[in-house]
mmCIF file of C-alpha atoms in Angstrom:
data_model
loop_
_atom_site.group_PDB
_atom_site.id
_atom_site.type_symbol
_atom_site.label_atom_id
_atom_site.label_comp_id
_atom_site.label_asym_id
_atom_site.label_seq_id
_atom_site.Cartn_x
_atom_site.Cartn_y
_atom_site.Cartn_z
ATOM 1 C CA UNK A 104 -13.670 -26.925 -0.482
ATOM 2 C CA UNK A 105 -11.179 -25.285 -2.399
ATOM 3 C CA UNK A 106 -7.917 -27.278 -3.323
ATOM 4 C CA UNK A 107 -4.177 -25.067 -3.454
ATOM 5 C CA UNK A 108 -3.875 -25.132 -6.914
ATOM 6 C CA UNK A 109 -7.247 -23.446 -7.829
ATOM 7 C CA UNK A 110 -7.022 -21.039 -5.109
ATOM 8 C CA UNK A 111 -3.612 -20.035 -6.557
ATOM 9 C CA UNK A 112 -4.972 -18.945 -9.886
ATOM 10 C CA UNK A 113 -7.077 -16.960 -8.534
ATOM 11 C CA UNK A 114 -5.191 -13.854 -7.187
ATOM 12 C CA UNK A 115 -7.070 -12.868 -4.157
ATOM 13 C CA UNK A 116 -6.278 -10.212 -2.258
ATOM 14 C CA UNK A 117 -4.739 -11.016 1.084
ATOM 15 C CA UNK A 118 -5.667 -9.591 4.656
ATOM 16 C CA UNK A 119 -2.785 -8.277 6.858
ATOM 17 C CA UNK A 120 -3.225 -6.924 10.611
ATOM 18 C CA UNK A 121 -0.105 -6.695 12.194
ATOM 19 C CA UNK A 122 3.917 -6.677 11.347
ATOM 20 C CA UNK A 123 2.865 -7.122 7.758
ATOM 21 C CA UNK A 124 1.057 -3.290 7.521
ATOM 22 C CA UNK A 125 2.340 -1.114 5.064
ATOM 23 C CA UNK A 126 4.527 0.929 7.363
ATOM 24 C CA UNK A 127 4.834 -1.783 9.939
ATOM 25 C CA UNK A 128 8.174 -3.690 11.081
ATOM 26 C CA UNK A 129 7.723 -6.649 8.315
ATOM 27 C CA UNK A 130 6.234 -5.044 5.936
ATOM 28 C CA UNK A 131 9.962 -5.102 4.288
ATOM 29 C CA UNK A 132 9.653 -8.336 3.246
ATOM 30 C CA UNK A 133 6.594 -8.125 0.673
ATOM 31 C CA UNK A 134 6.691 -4.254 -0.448
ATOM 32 C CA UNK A 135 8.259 -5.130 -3.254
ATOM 33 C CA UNK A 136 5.367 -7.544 -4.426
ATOM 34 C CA UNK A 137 2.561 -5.869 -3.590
ATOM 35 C CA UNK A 138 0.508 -3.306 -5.832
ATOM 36 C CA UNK A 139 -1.861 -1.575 -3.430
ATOM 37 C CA UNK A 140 -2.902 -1.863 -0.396
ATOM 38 C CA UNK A 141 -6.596 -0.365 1.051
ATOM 39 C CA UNK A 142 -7.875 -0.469 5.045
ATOM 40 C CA UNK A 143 -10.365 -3.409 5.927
ATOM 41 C CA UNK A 144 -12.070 -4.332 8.716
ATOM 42 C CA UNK A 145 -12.183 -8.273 9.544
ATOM 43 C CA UNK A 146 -15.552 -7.916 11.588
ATOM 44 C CA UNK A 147 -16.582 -10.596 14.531
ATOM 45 C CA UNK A 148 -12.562 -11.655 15.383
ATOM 46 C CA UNK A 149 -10.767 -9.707 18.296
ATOM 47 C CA UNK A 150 -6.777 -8.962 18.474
ATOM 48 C CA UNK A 151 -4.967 -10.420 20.603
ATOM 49 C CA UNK A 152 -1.343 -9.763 21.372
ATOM 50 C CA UNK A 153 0.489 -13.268 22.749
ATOM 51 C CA UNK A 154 4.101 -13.692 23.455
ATOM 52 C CA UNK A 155 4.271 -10.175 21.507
ATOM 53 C CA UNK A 156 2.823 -11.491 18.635
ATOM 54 C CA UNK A 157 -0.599 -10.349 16.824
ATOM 55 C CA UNK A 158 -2.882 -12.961 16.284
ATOM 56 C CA UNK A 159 -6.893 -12.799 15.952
ATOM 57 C CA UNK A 160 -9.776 -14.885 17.289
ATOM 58 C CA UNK A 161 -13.380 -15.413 16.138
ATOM 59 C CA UNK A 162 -15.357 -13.656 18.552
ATOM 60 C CA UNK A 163 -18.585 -12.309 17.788
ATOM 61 C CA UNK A 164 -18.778 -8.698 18.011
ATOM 62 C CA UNK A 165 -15.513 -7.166 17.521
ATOM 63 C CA UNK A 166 -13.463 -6.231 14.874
ATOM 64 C CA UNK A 167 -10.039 -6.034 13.607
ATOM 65 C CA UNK A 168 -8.732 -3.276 11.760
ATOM 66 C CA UNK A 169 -5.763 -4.534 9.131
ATOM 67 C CA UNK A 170 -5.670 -3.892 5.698
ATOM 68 C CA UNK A 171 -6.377 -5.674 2.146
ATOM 69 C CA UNK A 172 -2.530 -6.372 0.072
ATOM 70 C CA UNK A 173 -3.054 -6.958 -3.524
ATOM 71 C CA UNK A 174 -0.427 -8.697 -5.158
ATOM 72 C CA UNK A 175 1.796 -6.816 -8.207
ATOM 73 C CA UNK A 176 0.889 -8.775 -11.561
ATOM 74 C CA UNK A 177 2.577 -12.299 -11.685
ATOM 75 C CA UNK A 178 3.535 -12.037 -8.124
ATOM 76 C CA UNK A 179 0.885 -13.416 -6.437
ATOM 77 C CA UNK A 180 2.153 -17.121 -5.322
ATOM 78 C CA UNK A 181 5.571 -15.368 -4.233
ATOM 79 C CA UNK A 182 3.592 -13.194 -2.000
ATOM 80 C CA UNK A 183 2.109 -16.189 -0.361
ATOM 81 C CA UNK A 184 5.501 -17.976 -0.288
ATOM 82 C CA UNK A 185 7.008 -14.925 1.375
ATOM 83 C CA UNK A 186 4.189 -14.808 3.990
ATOM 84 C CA UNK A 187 4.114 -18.393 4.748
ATOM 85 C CA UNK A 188 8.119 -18.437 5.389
ATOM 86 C CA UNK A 189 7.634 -15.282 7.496
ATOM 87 C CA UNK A 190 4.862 -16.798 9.711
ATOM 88 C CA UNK A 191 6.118 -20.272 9.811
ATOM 89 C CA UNK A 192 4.110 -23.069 9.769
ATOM 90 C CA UNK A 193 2.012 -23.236 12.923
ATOM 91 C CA UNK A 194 1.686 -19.921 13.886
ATOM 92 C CA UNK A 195 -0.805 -18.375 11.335
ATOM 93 C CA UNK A 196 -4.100 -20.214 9.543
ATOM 94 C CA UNK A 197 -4.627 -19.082 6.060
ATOM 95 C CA UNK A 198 -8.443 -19.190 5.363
ATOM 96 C CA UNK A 199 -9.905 -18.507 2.015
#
C-alpha cells in the first residue's frame, strides 16, 4: 500500500471523466494547473449519471471515456487539493 506522502512525490497523472474535462463546466477550476491533457479510456467501469452527477462503477466490460490531466511543474499537490475541495469528501474515491 502506498502511504500520501510517497504518492505525492510522485506526480502521476490524474484521470478526469466528467465536469473536470478540458472544455467541461469545472474544468475552470484546474486549467490553470494543468500542462496537458490526452483522451483515456478507464476500461471494465460503466458511467453512471446520479442526482446529475457523473460517477463510475467497476463493471466488467465497459468502459469510460475521460481523459489523462498532467499537472504543470510544481503544481501537482495543488491540483489534488483543488480536486479534492471540488468533489468534497464523500463523493469521489481517489485510487492510485
Amino acid at each position: 500500500m502506498t502511504n500520501q506522502s510517497e504518492t505525492l512525490s510522485v506526480q502521476r497523472p490524474l484521470f478526469v471523466y466528467g465536469t473536470l474535462k478540458k472544455n467541461e463546466i469545472a474544468y475552470h477550476q484546474i486549467a490553470e494547473l494543468v500542462d496537458h491533457a490526452i483522451p483515456a479510456t478507464l476500461n471494465n467501469f460503466a458511467l453512471y449519471i446520479r442526482d446529475g452527477i457523473p460517477l463510475v462503477i467497476p463493471t466488467q466490460g465497459w468502459r469510460v471515456s475521460g481523459e489523462l490531466i498532467y499537472s504543470k511543474p510544481h503544481s501537482y499537490e495543488e491540483l489534488l487539493k483543488r480536486v479534492h475541495n471540488y468533489e468534497g469528501v464523500r463523493l469521489y474515491e481517489r485510487q492510485v
